[in-house]
Amino acid sequence: MARVRELATMPSLGGLYARVGLGSIPGASLLGRLPLLPASRRGAELPDERLRLAGVVADRDGVARYARVCGFTLRDELPGTYPHVMSFPLQLALMASGSFPFSPLGLVHIADEITQHRRVGAGEPLDLEVEAVGLRPHPKGRAFTLVVRASAGGEPVWEEAGTILRRGGGGTDAVREPGPPVPEELGAGAEWRLPGDLGRRYAAVSGDRNPIHLHPLGARAFGFSRPIAHGMWTMARCLAQLEGRTGDAFTVAVSFRKPVLLPGRVCFAMAEHGGRIAFALRGPGAGETPVHLRGELRPI
Amino acid sequence: MSPSPRQAVVLASNRIPFARQSGPYARASNQDMLTAALDGLVDRAGIAGERLGEVAGGAVLKHSRDFNLTRESLLGTRIAPETPACDVGQACGTGLEAAILVANKIALGQVESGIACGVDSTSDAPIAINEGLRGVLLEINAARSNLDRVRALGKVRPGQIVPEIPRNEEPRTGMSMGEHAAIMAREWGIAREPQDELAAVSHRNLAAAYDGGFEDDLVTAYLGLERDHNLRPDSTPEQLAKLDPVFGGAEGTMTAGNSTPLSDGASAVLLGTEEWGAERGLAPLARLVDAETAAIDHVGAREGLLMAPAYAVPRLLARRGLELQDFDLYEIHEAFASQVLCTLAAWEDPVFCRERLGRDGPLGPIDRDRLNVRGGSLAAGHPFAATGGRIVGNLAKLLSARGGGRGLISICAAGGQGVVAILES
């Protein structure tokens, strides 16, 4: 059983970014003046601890702005992906701690699974808990699971398991983890035009200010010619597209594939099968188009 | 008249609390609010996944992108996406007109069920670009060559940057609705005191309705708001008497307290045949028996802008063979306290009833204890297209709760129009 570290307040994102942020951008260390963590101080194992903050209430204005950017209707309940945003400073704080084996900004979010046990009221105080578990080899490096749990009055209402990849140094014999199954035929869906500032807009409502999403220069540092959309934005936008079909309790699982370059166009497609909804985000046009995201929604 | 083969019944209703302009719903769009009202109705009536005959609704202040507002809202709810929807508009009569439309389709056997709904946001209101700039942009769009585009662009003038903000103004008279109502109040000699008294009673009645739990199955909280934002339970005529006039000049009788505030909100009413309701365990609350719409000539200054209900009601009574006193409850939309009082005064006035309505005698007074017994628009607020649904849901529940009876609804609307209807239980 992991040790629980109870926090009194939500960690400040500004402080966390200042602590860990720029140090992990390739090339930035050449400046030589940034307070970098020596590699030796980082642990080899995931910390055996949970961060917990009780009684977190969503900011209504923040929910409204998030809903607008992601395409959700503004309701009295939280969007299904919103507790991820509420707990984001905790996630970053966990990964920014000196004992965490990896620097957070070089990590890649490759899959995510969210379970909503019931509708969560936008005014409900939530007890949030984050923990990193299951460090394991991955064909492209090492992976672990970032777990977030939200409960209200002791009742679990929402949880998330994000699969995070650290590139390099992995066991090449590890098997690729299976993503959500995608049926052969996905119905025709929607085409979305994504503006060039989408990454900055989502950063403003989510607090996730990884430079890879914000500006071409930030993206270039990671080997991309243009900024890429946040994976969690693509997941949220797909879930928003399914509103009215999700029911009160559901699990939504996605795997993030080829990054979506901004500005750009993507096609959403879905198919209902035996109560489950399979969906995908692809590049526009016919024929062989890149798959950006595959997902499945299962009612509970 | 020939009897209708069947009548539509009100089965359930829901609305979100109404908010004052730029208040708790400042960030909510019409689509957000209408979706919330519809989803609350779906929950209350247990009709998730149902394919309904039709959803009819609308908004008075509408963005051009919201051309299919009702349909787009429906698609965000748990109503089956195979349910068709249409947008309707009749200014403040929109909500009631939508209910009449759905009820008529049910009565004719074209559909078995439907929802009438309405929404308005004065906070998230559309702002149009300046007419001059719009002309230039259309010209640029139509231009065939770059040279033509540059020429068109040269016509842009700095003053054209100023946008057009929607105003609460009658297009053909240029006067606001409040100014029109002030003229009516002067013509009918409506004093300040009875207006303030009507407003205070409205607040008192609505506050009692919330306190007594009456609103529990009519209203669903939204964005943290649980009761109407405008409601002031401790409002008294003495306090209201202190407010300065806002319409009709310094000698005017109309204030911010006895006029409805600009509001945001949405409402929805589920209608169906009795059989359709019974199959889903929904007891009928009231039948929508008949309705009438009237219009007057306010442009030719032959009648006050908001006097059309005074004409619609007697026509409806004549068709049904009823007297004005044959009702257990009256719901007269309180656009302004003066509008309600002008209408009641007109019905009691022998000259008006003879010369304007062509009657032998006046319709006579109503028992004021039966008027807006659970509050009205002065207390709740008035998101234009949402008011009809609020009143229909309210009256249907009142009639059902008292074990039967007959109720009259009267709503005035911009453009010199009035929509009225009869509910029975």
mmCIF file with all atom_site columns, C-alpha atoms in Angstrom, chain B residues 6-121:
data_model
loop_
_atom_site.group_PDB
_atom_site.id
_atom_site.type_symbol
_atom_site.label_atom_id
_atom_site.label_alt_id
_atom_site.label_comp_id
_atom_site.label_asym_id
_atom_site.label_entity_id
_atom_site.label_seq_id
_atom_site.pdbx_PDB_ins_code
_atom_site.Cartn_x
_atom_site.Cartn_y
_atom_site.Cartn_z
_atom_site.occupancy
_atom_site.B_iso_or_equiv
_atom_site.pdbx_formal_charge
_atom_site.auth_seq_id
_atom_site.auth_comp_id
_atom_site.auth_asym_id
_atom_site.auth_atom_id
_atom_site.pdbx_PDB_model_num
ATOM 1   C CA . ARG B 1 6   ? -58.520 14.080 -29.481 1.00 0.00 ? 6   ARG B CA 1
ATOM 2   C CA . GLN B 1 7   ? -56.693 16.587 -27.349 1.00 0.00 ? 7   GLN B CA 1
ATOM 3   C CA . ALA B 1 8   ? -53.078 17.011 -26.418 1.00 0.00 ? 8   ALA B CA 1
ATOM 4   C CA . VAL B 1 9   ? -52.237 16.787 -22.742 1.00 0.00 ? 9   VAL B CA 1
ATOM 5   C CA . VAL B 1 10  ? -49.362 18.314 -20.830 1.00 0.00 ? 10  VAL B CA 1
ATOM 6   C CA . LEU B 1 11  ? -47.390 15.429 -19.310 1.00 0.00 ? 11  LEU B CA 1
ATOM 7   C CA . ALA B 1 12  ? -44.395 17.137 -17.712 1.00 0.00 ? 12  ALA B CA 1
ATOM 8   C CA . SER B 1 13  ? -42.376 20.299 -17.873 1.00 0.00 ? 13  SER B CA 1
ATOM 9   C CA . ASN B 1 14  ? -38.973 21.556 -16.875 1.00 0.00 ? 14  ASN B CA 1
ATOM 10  C CA . ARG B 1 15  ? -37.059 24.783 -16.904 1.00 0.00 ? 15  ARG B CA 1
ATOM 11  C CA . ILE B 1 16  ? -33.765 26.049 -15.603 1.00 0.00 ? 16  ILE B CA 1
ATOM 12  C CA . PRO B 1 17  ? -33.932 28.907 -13.089 1.00 0.00 ? 17  PRO B CA 1
ATOM 13  C CA . PHE B 1 18  ? -33.991 32.223 -14.926 1.00 0.00 ? 18  PHE B CA 1
ATOM 14  C CA . ALA B 1 19  ? -30.969 34.502 -14.498 1.00 0.00 ? 19  ALA B CA 1
ATOM 15  C CA . ARG B 1 20  ? -30.525 38.220 -14.916 1.00 0.00 ? 20  ARG B CA 1
ATOM 16  C CA . GLN B 1 21  ? -28.495 39.468 -17.875 1.00 0.00 ? 21  GLN B CA 1
ATOM 17  C CA . SER B 1 22  ? -24.711 38.964 -17.535 1.00 0.00 ? 22  SER B CA 1
ATOM 18  C CA . GLY B 1 23  ? -25.297 36.972 -14.346 1.00 0.00 ? 23  GLY B CA 1
ATOM 19  C CA . PRO B 1 24  ? -24.698 33.265 -13.636 1.00 0.00 ? 24  PRO B CA 1
ATOM 20  C CA . TYR B 1 25  ? -25.450 32.267 -17.249 1.00 0.00 ? 25  TYR B CA 1
ATOM 21  C CA . ALA B 1 26  ? -23.200 34.888 -18.854 1.00 0.00 ? 26  ALA B CA 1
ATOM 22  C CA . ARG B 1 27  ? -21.068 32.131 -20.420 1.00 0.00 ? 27  ARG B CA 1
ATOM 23  C CA . ALA B 1 28  ? -23.964 29.894 -21.476 1.00 0.00 ? 28  ALA B CA 1
ATOM 24  C CA . SER B 1 29  ? -25.208 29.945 -25.056 1.00 0.00 ? 29  SER B CA 1
ATOM 25  C CA . ASN B 1 30  ? -28.824 29.466 -26.117 1.00 0.00 ? 30  ASN B CA 1
ATOM 26  C CA . GLN B 1 31  ? -27.900 25.927 -27.143 1.00 0.00 ? 31  GLN B CA 1
ATOM 27  C CA . ASP B 1 32  ? -26.323 25.179 -23.740 1.00 0.00 ? 32  ASP B CA 1
ATOM 28  C CA . MET B 1 33  ? -29.403 26.377 -21.863 1.00 0.00 ? 33  MET B CA 1
ATOM 29  C CA . LEU B 1 34  ? -31.944 24.719 -24.146 1.00 0.00 ? 34  LEU B CA 1
ATOM 30  C CA . THR B 1 35  ? -30.030 21.425 -23.944 1.00 0.00 ? 35  THR B CA 1
ATOM 31  C CA . ALA B 1 36  ? -30.044 21.704 -20.140 1.00 0.00 ? 36  ALA B CA 1
ATOM 32  C CA . ALA B 1 37  ? -33.802 22.342 -20.044 1.00 0.00 ? 37  ALA B CA 1
ATOM 33  C CA . LEU B 1 38  ? -34.488 19.431 -22.426 1.00 0.00 ? 38  LEU B CA 1
ATOM 34  C CA . ASP B 1 39  ? -32.193 17.038 -20.552 1.00 0.00 ? 39  ASP B CA 1
ATOM 35  C CA . GLY B 1 40  ? -33.898 17.898 -17.274 1.00 0.00 ? 40  GLY B CA 1
ATOM 36  C CA . LEU B 1 41  ? -37.256 17.137 -18.891 1.00 0.00 ? 41  LEU B CA 1
ATOM 37  C CA . VAL B 1 42  ? -35.950 13.829 -20.248 1.00 0.00 ? 42  VAL B CA 1
ATOM 38  C CA . ASP B 1 43  ? -34.806 12.871 -16.741 1.00 0.00 ? 43  ASP B CA 1
ATOM 39  C CA . ARG B 1 44  ? -38.048 13.939 -15.105 1.00 0.00 ? 44  ARG B CA 1
ATOM 40  C CA . ALA B 1 45  ? -40.304 12.169 -17.592 1.00 0.00 ? 45  ALA B CA 1
ATOM 41  C CA . GLY B 1 46  ? -38.037 9.146  -18.055 1.00 0.00 ? 46  GLY B CA 1
ATOM 42  C CA . ILE B 1 47  ? -38.037 9.409  -21.837 1.00 0.00 ? 47  ILE B CA 1
ATOM 43  C CA . ALA B 1 48  ? -34.327 8.878  -22.536 1.00 0.00 ? 48  ALA B CA 1
ATOM 44  C CA . GLY B 1 49  ? -33.875 7.150  -25.874 1.00 0.00 ? 49  GLY B CA 1
ATOM 45  C CA . GLU B 1 50  ? -37.481 7.819  -26.992 1.00 0.00 ? 50  GLU B CA 1
ATOM 46  C CA . ARG B 1 51  ? -38.188 8.946  -30.518 1.00 0.00 ? 51  ARG B CA 1
ATOM 47  C CA . LEU B 1 52  ? -40.707 11.759 -30.161 1.00 0.00 ? 52  LEU B CA 1
ATOM 48  C CA . GLY B 1 53  ? -43.020 13.084 -32.859 1.00 0.00 ? 53  GLY B CA 1
ATOM 49  C CA . GLU B 1 54  ? -41.530 16.554 -32.888 1.00 0.00 ? 54  GLU B CA 1
ATOM 50  C CA . VAL B 1 55  ? -39.608 19.075 -30.825 1.00 0.00 ? 55  VAL B CA 1
ATOM 51  C CA . ALA B 1 56  ? -40.608 22.657 -31.596 1.00 0.00 ? 56  ALA B CA 1
ATOM 52  C CA . GLY B 1 57  ? -38.877 25.616 -30.039 1.00 0.00 ? 57  GLY B CA 1
ATOM 53  C CA . GLY B 1 58  ? -37.062 28.811 -30.601 1.00 0.00 ? 58  GLY B CA 1
ATOM 54  C CA . ALA B 1 59  ? -35.276 31.886 -29.364 1.00 0.00 ? 59  ALA B CA 1
ATOM 55  C CA . VAL B 1 60  ? -36.012 35.540 -29.985 1.00 0.00 ? 60  VAL B CA 1
ATOM 56  C CA . LEU B 1 61  ? -32.376 36.714 -29.976 1.00 0.00 ? 61  LEU B CA 1
ATOM 57  C CA . LYS B 1 62  ? -30.588 34.274 -32.208 1.00 0.00 ? 62  LYS B CA 1
ATOM 58  C CA . HIS B 1 63  ? -27.145 34.011 -33.791 1.00 0.00 ? 63  HIS B CA 1
ATOM 59  C CA . SER B 1 64  ? -27.201 33.279 -37.533 1.00 0.00 ? 64  SER B CA 1
ATOM 60  C CA . ARG B 1 65  ? -25.188 30.088 -36.806 1.00 0.00 ? 65  ARG B CA 1
ATOM 61  C CA . ASP B 1 66  ? -28.134 28.880 -34.705 1.00 0.00 ? 66  ASP B CA 1
ATOM 62  C CA . PHE B 1 67  ? -30.405 28.446 -37.735 1.00 0.00 ? 67  PHE B CA 1
ATOM 63  C CA . ASN B 1 68  ? -31.281 24.964 -36.456 1.00 0.00 ? 68  ASN B CA 1
ATOM 64  C CA . LEU B 1 69  ? -31.089 25.766 -32.742 1.00 0.00 ? 69  LEU B CA 1
ATOM 65  C CA . THR B 1 70  ? -33.755 23.327 -31.533 1.00 0.00 ? 70  THR B CA 1
ATOM 66  C CA . ARG B 1 71  ? -32.486 20.417 -33.608 1.00 0.00 ? 71  ARG B CA 1
ATOM 67  C CA . GLU B 1 72  ? -28.866 21.032 -32.587 1.00 0.00 ? 72  GLU B CA 1
ATOM 68  C CA . SER B 1 73  ? -29.873 21.234 -28.930 1.00 0.00 ? 73  SER B CA 1
ATOM 69  C CA . LEU B 1 74  ? -31.867 18.013 -29.206 1.00 0.00 ? 74  LEU B CA 1
ATOM 70  C CA . LEU B 1 75  ? -28.799 16.227 -30.598 1.00 0.00 ? 75  LEU B CA 1
ATOM 71  C CA . GLY B 1 76  ? -26.955 16.997 -27.361 1.00 0.00 ? 76  GLY B CA 1
ATOM 72  C CA . THR B 1 77  ? -29.636 15.337 -25.232 1.00 0.00 ? 77  THR B CA 1
ATOM 73  C CA . ARG B 1 78  ? -30.681 11.767 -24.586 1.00 0.00 ? 78  ARG B CA 1
ATOM 74  C CA . ILE B 1 79  ? -33.752 12.115 -26.787 1.00 0.00 ? 79  ILE B CA 1
ATOM 75  C CA . ALA B 1 80  ? -33.412 9.732  -29.759 1.00 0.00 ? 80  ALA B CA 1
ATOM 76  C CA . PRO B 1 81  ? -31.520 11.529 -32.542 1.00 0.00 ? 81  PRO B CA 1
ATOM 77  C CA . GLU B 1 82  ? -34.238 10.324 -34.955 1.00 0.00 ? 82  GLU B CA 1
ATOM 78  C CA . THR B 1 83  ? -36.598 12.925 -33.424 1.00 0.00 ? 83  THR B CA 1
ATOM 79  C CA . PRO B 1 84  ? -37.244 15.828 -35.814 1.00 0.00 ? 84  PRO B CA 1
ATOM 80  C CA . ALA B 1 85  ? -37.189 19.400 -34.589 1.00 0.00 ? 85  ALA B CA 1
ATOM 81  C CA . CYS B 1 86  ? -38.188 22.779 -35.913 1.00 0.00 ? 86  CYS B CA 1
ATOM 82  C CA . ASP B 1 87  ? -37.434 26.337 -34.921 1.00 0.00 ? 87  ASP B CA 1
ATOM 83  C CA . VAL B 1 88  ? -40.402 28.639 -34.443 1.00 0.00 ? 88  VAL B CA 1
ATOM 84  C CA . GLY B 1 89  ? -40.544 32.324 -33.696 1.00 0.00 ? 89  GLY B CA 1
ATOM 85  C CA . GLN B 1 90  ? -43.224 34.738 -32.560 1.00 0.00 ? 90  GLN B CA 1
ATOM 86  C CA . ALA B 1 91  ? -41.263 37.095 -30.320 1.00 0.00 ? 91  ALA B CA 1
ATOM 87  C CA . CYS B 1 92  ? -42.334 36.611 -26.683 1.00 0.00 ? 92  CYS B CA 1
ATOM 88  C CA . GLY B 1 93  ? -45.182 34.400 -27.884 1.00 0.00 ? 93  GLY B CA 1
ATOM 89  C CA . THR B 1 94  ? -42.666 31.811 -29.173 1.00 0.00 ? 94  THR B CA 1
ATOM 90  C CA . GLY B 1 95  ? -42.912 29.405 -26.239 1.00 0.00 ? 95  GLY B CA 1
ATOM 91  C CA . LEU B 1 96  ? -46.711 29.281 -26.152 1.00 0.00 ? 96  LEU B CA 1
ATOM 92  C CA . GLU B 1 97  ? -46.974 29.244 -29.956 1.00 0.00 ? 97  GLU B CA 1
ATOM 93  C CA . ALA B 1 98  ? -44.609 26.233 -29.981 1.00 0.00 ? 98  ALA B CA 1
ATOM 94  C CA . ALA B 1 99  ? -46.902 24.447 -27.488 1.00 0.00 ? 99  ALA B CA 1
ATOM 95  C CA . ILE B 1 100 ? -49.924 25.227 -29.673 1.00 0.00 ? 100 ILE B CA 1
ATOM 96  C CA . LEU B 1 101 ? -48.074 23.908 -32.741 1.00 0.00 ? 101 LEU B CA 1
ATOM 97  C CA . VAL B 1 102 ? -47.187 20.617 -31.065 1.00 0.00 ? 102 VAL B CA 1
ATOM 98  C CA . ALA B 1 103 ? -50.658 20.271 -29.497 1.00 0.00 ? 103 ALA B CA 1
ATOM 99  C CA . ASN B 1 104 ? -52.310 20.832 -32.877 1.00 0.00 ? 104 ASN B CA 1
ATOM 100 C CA . LYS B 1 105 ? -50.185 18.124 -34.508 1.00 0.00 ? 105 LYS B CA 1
ATOM 101 C CA . ILE B 1 106 ? -51.162 15.772 -31.689 1.00 0.00 ? 106 ILE B CA 1
ATOM 102 C CA . ALA B 1 107 ? -54.849 16.694 -32.013 1.00 0.00 ? 107 ALA B CA 1
ATOM 103 C CA . LEU B 1 108 ? -54.719 16.061 -35.761 1.00 0.00 ? 108 LEU B CA 1
ATOM 104 C CA . GLY B 1 109 ? -53.156 12.659 -35.249 1.00 0.00 ? 109 GLY B CA 1
ATOM 105 C CA . GLN B 1 110 ? -49.931 13.620 -37.009 1.00 0.00 ? 110 GLN B CA 1
ATOM 106 C CA . VAL B 1 111 ? -47.781 12.886 -33.967 1.00 0.00 ? 111 VAL B CA 1
ATOM 107 C CA . GLU B 1 112 ? -48.325 11.110 -30.644 1.00 0.00 ? 112 GLU B CA 1
ATOM 108 C CA . SER B 1 113 ? -45.903 13.173 -28.594 1.00 0.00 ? 113 SER B CA 1
ATOM 109 C CA . GLY B 1 114 ? -43.729 16.228 -28.745 1.00 0.00 ? 114 GLY B CA 1
ATOM 110 C CA . ILE B 1 115 ? -41.867 18.864 -26.811 1.00 0.00 ? 115 ILE B CA 1
ATOM 111 C CA . ALA B 1 116 ? -42.463 22.609 -26.968 1.00 0.00 ? 116 ALA B CA 1
ATOM 112 C CA . CYS B 1 117 ? -39.512 24.650 -25.774 1.00 0.00 ? 117 CYS B CA 1
ATOM 113 C CA . GLY B 1 118 ? -37.917 28.051 -25.808 1.00 0.00 ? 118 GLY B CA 1
ATOM 114 C CA . VAL B 1 119 ? -34.758 29.793 -24.720 1.00 0.00 ? 119 VAL B CA 1
ATOM 115 C CA . ASP B 1 120 ? -33.216 33.225 -24.719 1.00 0.00 ? 120 ASP B CA 1
ATOM 116 C CA . SER B 1 121 ? -29.939 34.759 -23.724 1.00 0.00 ? 121 SER B CA 1
#
